[in-house]
Short mmCIF file of C-alpha atoms in Angstrom, two decimals:
data_model
loop_
_atom_site.label_atom_id
_atom_site.label_comp_id
_atom_site.label_asym_id
_atom_site.label_seq_id
_atom_site.Cartn_x
_atom_site.Cartn_y
_atom_site.Cartn_z
CA MET A 1 5.41 -22.33 15.08
CA LYS A 2 7.24 -21.27 11.96
CA LYS A 3 4.63 -21.03 9.22
CA LEU A 4 5.65 -20.40 5.66
CA ILE A 5 2.14 -20.23 4.28
CA ALA A 6 3.17 -20.62 0.66
CA ILE A 7 4.63 -24.04 1.50
CA LEU A 8 1.58 -24.93 3.54
CA ILE A 9 -0.77 -24.12 0.67
CA CYS A 10 1.41 -26.20 -1.63
CA ALA A 11 1.01 -29.17 0.70
CA MET A 12 -2.71 -28.56 1.00
CA LEU A 13 -3.23 -28.54 -2.75
CA ILE A 14 -1.13 -31.61 -3.41
CA LEU A 15 -2.21 -33.75 -0.46
CA LEU A 16 -5.73 -32.43 0.18
CA PRO A 17 -7.64 -35.75 0.11
CA ALA A 18 -5.46 -37.30 2.80
CA LEU A 19 -4.20 -34.21 4.59
CA ALA A 20 -4.19 -34.20 8.37
CA LEU A 21 -2.67 -30.98 9.68
CA ALA A 22 -0.60 -32.35 12.53
CA GLU A 23 1.24 -29.11 13.29
CA ALA A 24 0.39 -27.63 16.70
CA PRO A 25 0.59 -23.96 15.77
CA ILE A 26 -1.33 -22.37 18.59
CA GLU A 27 0.50 -23.33 21.74
CA ASP A 28 3.64 -21.25 21.17
CA ALA A 29 2.13 -18.54 18.99
CA LEU A 30 1.62 -15.85 21.61
CA PRO A 31 5.18 -15.56 23.04
CA ASP A 32 6.77 -15.36 19.57
CA ARG A 33 4.59 -12.65 18.14
CA ALA A 34 5.05 -8.90 18.18
CA PRO A 35 2.39 -6.55 16.77
CA ALA A 36 3.42 -3.33 15.06
CA ALA A 37 1.89 -0.12 16.36
CA GLY A 38 -0.60 1.35 13.89
CA ASP A 39 -0.38 -1.38 11.22
CA THR A 40 -3.76 -3.13 11.22
CA ILE A 41 -6.41 -4.57 8.93
CA GLU A 42 -10.09 -4.99 9.83
CA LEU A 43 -12.18 -7.98 8.77
CA GLU A 44 -15.73 -9.08 9.47
CA ILE A 45 -15.66 -12.74 10.49
CA GLU A 46 -18.94 -14.51 11.26
CA GLY A 47 -20.64 -11.16 11.82
CA GLU A 48 -17.95 -9.85 14.15
CA ARG A 49 -15.56 -7.01 13.33
CA VAL A 50 -12.03 -8.16 14.08
CA LEU A 51 -9.08 -5.74 14.02
CA LEU A 52 -5.93 -7.71 13.20
CA ASP A 53 -2.46 -6.39 14.07
CA PHE A 54 0.48 -6.68 11.70
CA ASP A 55 2.93 -9.30 12.95
CA THR A 56 6.50 -8.01 12.92
CA SER A 57 8.05 -11.42 13.67
CA SER A 58 10.17 -12.73 10.79
CA GLN A 59 8.64 -16.17 11.44
CA TYR A 60 5.37 -14.85 10.06
CA SER A 61 6.09 -11.74 7.96
CA SER A 62 9.01 -11.64 5.55
CA ILE A 63 10.41 -10.89 2.11
CA GLU A 64 11.99 -14.13 0.97
CA ASP A 65 12.47 -16.17 -2.23
CA GLY A 66 10.83 -13.50 -4.36
CA GLN A 67 7.70 -13.19 -2.22
CA VAL A 68 6.28 -10.79 0.33
CA GLN A 69 4.40 -12.55 3.11
CA ALA A 70 2.51 -10.23 5.47
CA SER A 71 0.85 -11.70 8.54
CA PHE A 72 -1.88 -10.02 10.59
CA TYR A 73 -3.28 -11.68 13.70
CA LYS A 74 -5.55 -11.25 16.72
CA TYR A 75 -6.61 -13.34 19.70
CA SER A 76 -10.23 -13.06 20.77
CA ASP A 77 -10.88 -11.28 24.07
CA ASP A 78 -11.28 -14.60 25.87
CA GLY A 79 -8.21 -16.10 24.17
CA ALA A 80 -10.26 -18.97 22.76
CA THR A 81 -9.79 -18.06 19.10
CA LEU A 82 -6.77 -16.97 17.08
CA TYR A 83 -7.29 -15.23 13.74
CA GLU A 84 -4.37 -15.14 11.29
CA LEU A 85 -4.46 -13.45 7.90
CA TYR A 86 -1.65 -13.93 5.37
CA ILE A 87 -1.29 -11.78 2.26
CA ILE A 88 1.26 -13.13 -0.21
CA PHE A 89 2.41 -11.37 -3.38
CA PRO A 90 5.59 -10.91 -5.48
CA ASP A 91 8.36 -8.75 -4.06
CA THR A 92 8.44 -7.01 -7.43
CA ALA A 93 5.18 -5.26 -6.52
CA GLN A 94 5.17 -1.54 -7.26
CA ALA A 95 2.72 1.28 -6.68
CA GLY A 96 -0.21 1.04 -9.07
CA MET A 97 -0.11 -2.75 -9.46
CA VAL A 98 -3.34 -4.71 -8.99
CA ILE A 99 -2.65 -8.35 -8.23
CA THR A 100 -5.43 -10.82 -8.99
CA PRO A 101 -5.54 -14.53 -9.84
CA GLU A 102 -5.63 -13.58 -13.51
CA TYR A 103 -2.58 -11.35 -13.11
CA ALA A 104 -0.72 -14.08 -11.23
CA ALA A 105 -1.51 -16.64 -13.92
CA LEU A 106 -0.34 -14.34 -16.71
CA THR A 107 2.89 -13.28 -15.03
CA ASN A 108 3.79 -16.61 -13.43
CA GLU A 109 4.24 -14.86 -10.08
CA GLU A 110 2.85 -16.41 -6.91
CA SER A 111 0.21 -14.72 -4.80
CA SER A 112 -2.56 -15.80 -2.46
CA VAL A 113 -4.65 -14.81 0.56
CA VAL A 114 -5.12 -17.12 3.55
CA LEU A 115 -7.16 -16.73 6.74
CA ILE A 116 -6.69 -19.28 9.53
CA VAL A 117 -9.24 -19.40 12.35
CA SER A 118 -7.90 -21.53 15.21
CA ASP A 119 -9.61 -22.82 18.34
CA THR A 120 -6.93 -22.54 21.01
CA GLN A 121 -8.68 -25.07 23.25
CA THR A 122 -9.29 -27.91 20.79
CA GLN A 123 -6.39 -27.08 18.43
CA GLN A 124 -8.84 -27.25 15.51
CA GLU A 125 -8.17 -24.94 12.57
CA GLN A 126 -10.25 -23.75 9.64
CA TYR A 127 -8.39 -22.52 6.56
CA TYR A 128 -10.05 -19.95 4.28
CA PHE A 129 -7.97 -19.21 1.20
CA SER A 130 -7.77 -18.23 -2.42
CA SER A 131 -4.79 -19.27 -4.53
CA LEU A 132 -4.07 -20.83 -7.90
CA MET A 133 -3.50 -24.33 -9.18
CA ASP A 134 -2.75 -25.31 -12.79
CA GLY A 135 -3.35 -21.73 -13.94
CA GLY A 136 -6.82 -21.42 -12.39
CA VAL A 137 -8.15 -19.97 -9.17
CA TYR A 138 -8.43 -22.49 -6.34
CA PRO A 139 -10.67 -23.29 -4.57
CA GLY A 140 -13.39 -22.72 -7.14
CA GLY A 141 -15.53 -19.70 -6.28
CA SER A 142 -12.70 -17.94 -4.46
CA ASP A 143 -11.05 -14.71 -5.60
CA TYR A 144 -8.79 -11.91 -4.40
CA THR A 145 -7.54 -8.46 -5.36
CA ILE A 146 -4.40 -6.98 -3.82
CA ALA A 147 -4.08 -3.37 -4.95
CA ILE A 148 -0.67 -1.83 -4.21
CA ASP A 149 -1.00 1.93 -3.66
CA ASP A 150 2.52 2.73 -2.48
CA VAL A 151 5.86 1.04 -1.86
CA TYR A 152 8.79 2.90 -0.33
CA GLU A 153 11.93 2.40 1.72
CA ILE A 154 12.07 3.78 5.24
CA ASP A 155 14.65 3.27 8.01
CA GLY A 156 16.15 0.25 6.27
CA GLY A 157 12.78 -1.41 5.75
CA THR A 158 10.15 -1.54 3.04
CA THR A 159 6.65 -0.15 3.57
CA TYR A 160 3.68 -1.41 1.56
CA LYS A 161 0.32 0.37 1.46
CA GLY A 162 -2.66 -0.95 -0.41
CA ARG A 163 -6.15 -2.43 -0.39
CA LEU A 164 -7.37 -6.01 -0.13
CA SER A 165 -10.66 -7.54 -1.18
CA ALA A 166 -11.34 -11.25 -1.46
CA THR A 167 -13.75 -14.15 -1.43
CA LEU A 168 -12.11 -16.87 0.62
CA VAL A 169 -13.25 -20.49 0.70
CA ALA A 170 -12.72 -22.96 3.54
CA LEU A 171 -12.34 -26.61 2.55
CA ASN A 172 -12.76 -29.77 4.55
CA MET A 173 -9.18 -31.01 4.77
CA SER A 174 -10.27 -34.64 4.62
CA THR A 175 -12.73 -34.52 1.74
CA GLY A 176 -11.97 -31.31 -0.13
CA ASP A 177 -15.61 -30.23 0.17
CA ILE A 178 -16.44 -26.55 0.68
CA GLU A 179 -17.29 -25.84 4.32
CA ALA A 180 -17.68 -22.07 4.32
CA THR A 181 -17.15 -18.89 2.30
CA LEU A 182 -15.97 -15.56 3.66
CA ALA A 183 -16.33 -12.26 1.79
CA VAL A 184 -13.69 -9.61 2.50
CA PRO A 185 -14.91 -6.19 1.27
CA GLU A 186 -12.21 -3.78 0.17
CA THR A 187 -10.15 -2.78 3.18
CA ALA A 188 -6.90 -0.85 3.49
CA PHE A 189 -3.66 -2.32 4.76
CA SER A 190 -0.23 -0.96 5.60
CA PHE A 191 2.88 -2.69 6.91
CA THR A 192 6.64 -2.34 7.05
CA LEU A 193 9.08 -5.21 6.72
CA GLY A 194 12.66 -5.01 7.98
CA GLY A 195 15.56 -4.33 5.69
CA THR A 196 17.42 -7.62 6.08
CA SER A 197 15.52 -9.56 3.40
CA GLU A 198 16.50 -9.53 -0.24
CA ARG A 199 14.32 -8.07 -2.98
CA HIS A 200 14.65 -8.27 -6.74
CA ALA A 201 16.45 -5.21 -8.04
CA ASP A 202 13.99 -4.72 -10.90
CA PRO A 203 10.40 -5.80 -11.53
CA LEU A 204 10.02 -8.96 -13.57
CA PRO A 205 8.75 -8.42 -17.12
CA THR A 206 5.07 -9.00 -17.75
CA GLU A 207 4.90 -8.46 -21.50
CA THR A 208 5.36 -12.15 -22.34
CA PRO A 209 3.35 -14.15 -19.80
CA ASP A 210 4.01 -17.82 -19.21
CA ASP A 211 1.70 -20.63 -18.25
CA MET A 212 1.43 -20.81 -14.49
CA ARG A 213 0.96 -23.35 -11.80
CA LYS A 214 0.56 -21.64 -8.45
CA VAL A 215 0.68 -23.66 -5.27
#
């Protein structure tokens, strides 16, 4: 399973009415994944507190093509459910930045938040997400705030510390209808990505925003 969630969301937004997610992402997920000690994020999902570990595998967490993609995941105690959270924001992010759909639309920089809840027995998946399409937040009623508190280099890698809050919406992949909504109260995150990926040398200018289409 090699998920590049930005590409997946693009496909979802373009092909939503006829989309059938044929990928089998669960079967080989466990052997490929390596949690980082101490880097976690806690969510409440269907009334249950779930502590997700940061995924150090470059298949899931990376700095690539101008974007930071951070993956956090956890299997349920019985192994029947896999939770995967993806936080995506520009690699130009600096301490003090607050990334929202409005910010993304103004700066023409991609960002989104995705939570995938997978049934490991039936291979069924439910996608909660908030992104942008044609300059507006999508799905309607969703939202996110990614506040960057600190960014620094350490041991050849880049560490990001911040806070996430969001309202994520799950859509029926066949009809596009809203199936569920998940509120994510403000919660802290921290993760370190290896030093092999490229980053922009300087932040992109934001004084003259362009129209944006985020997928």
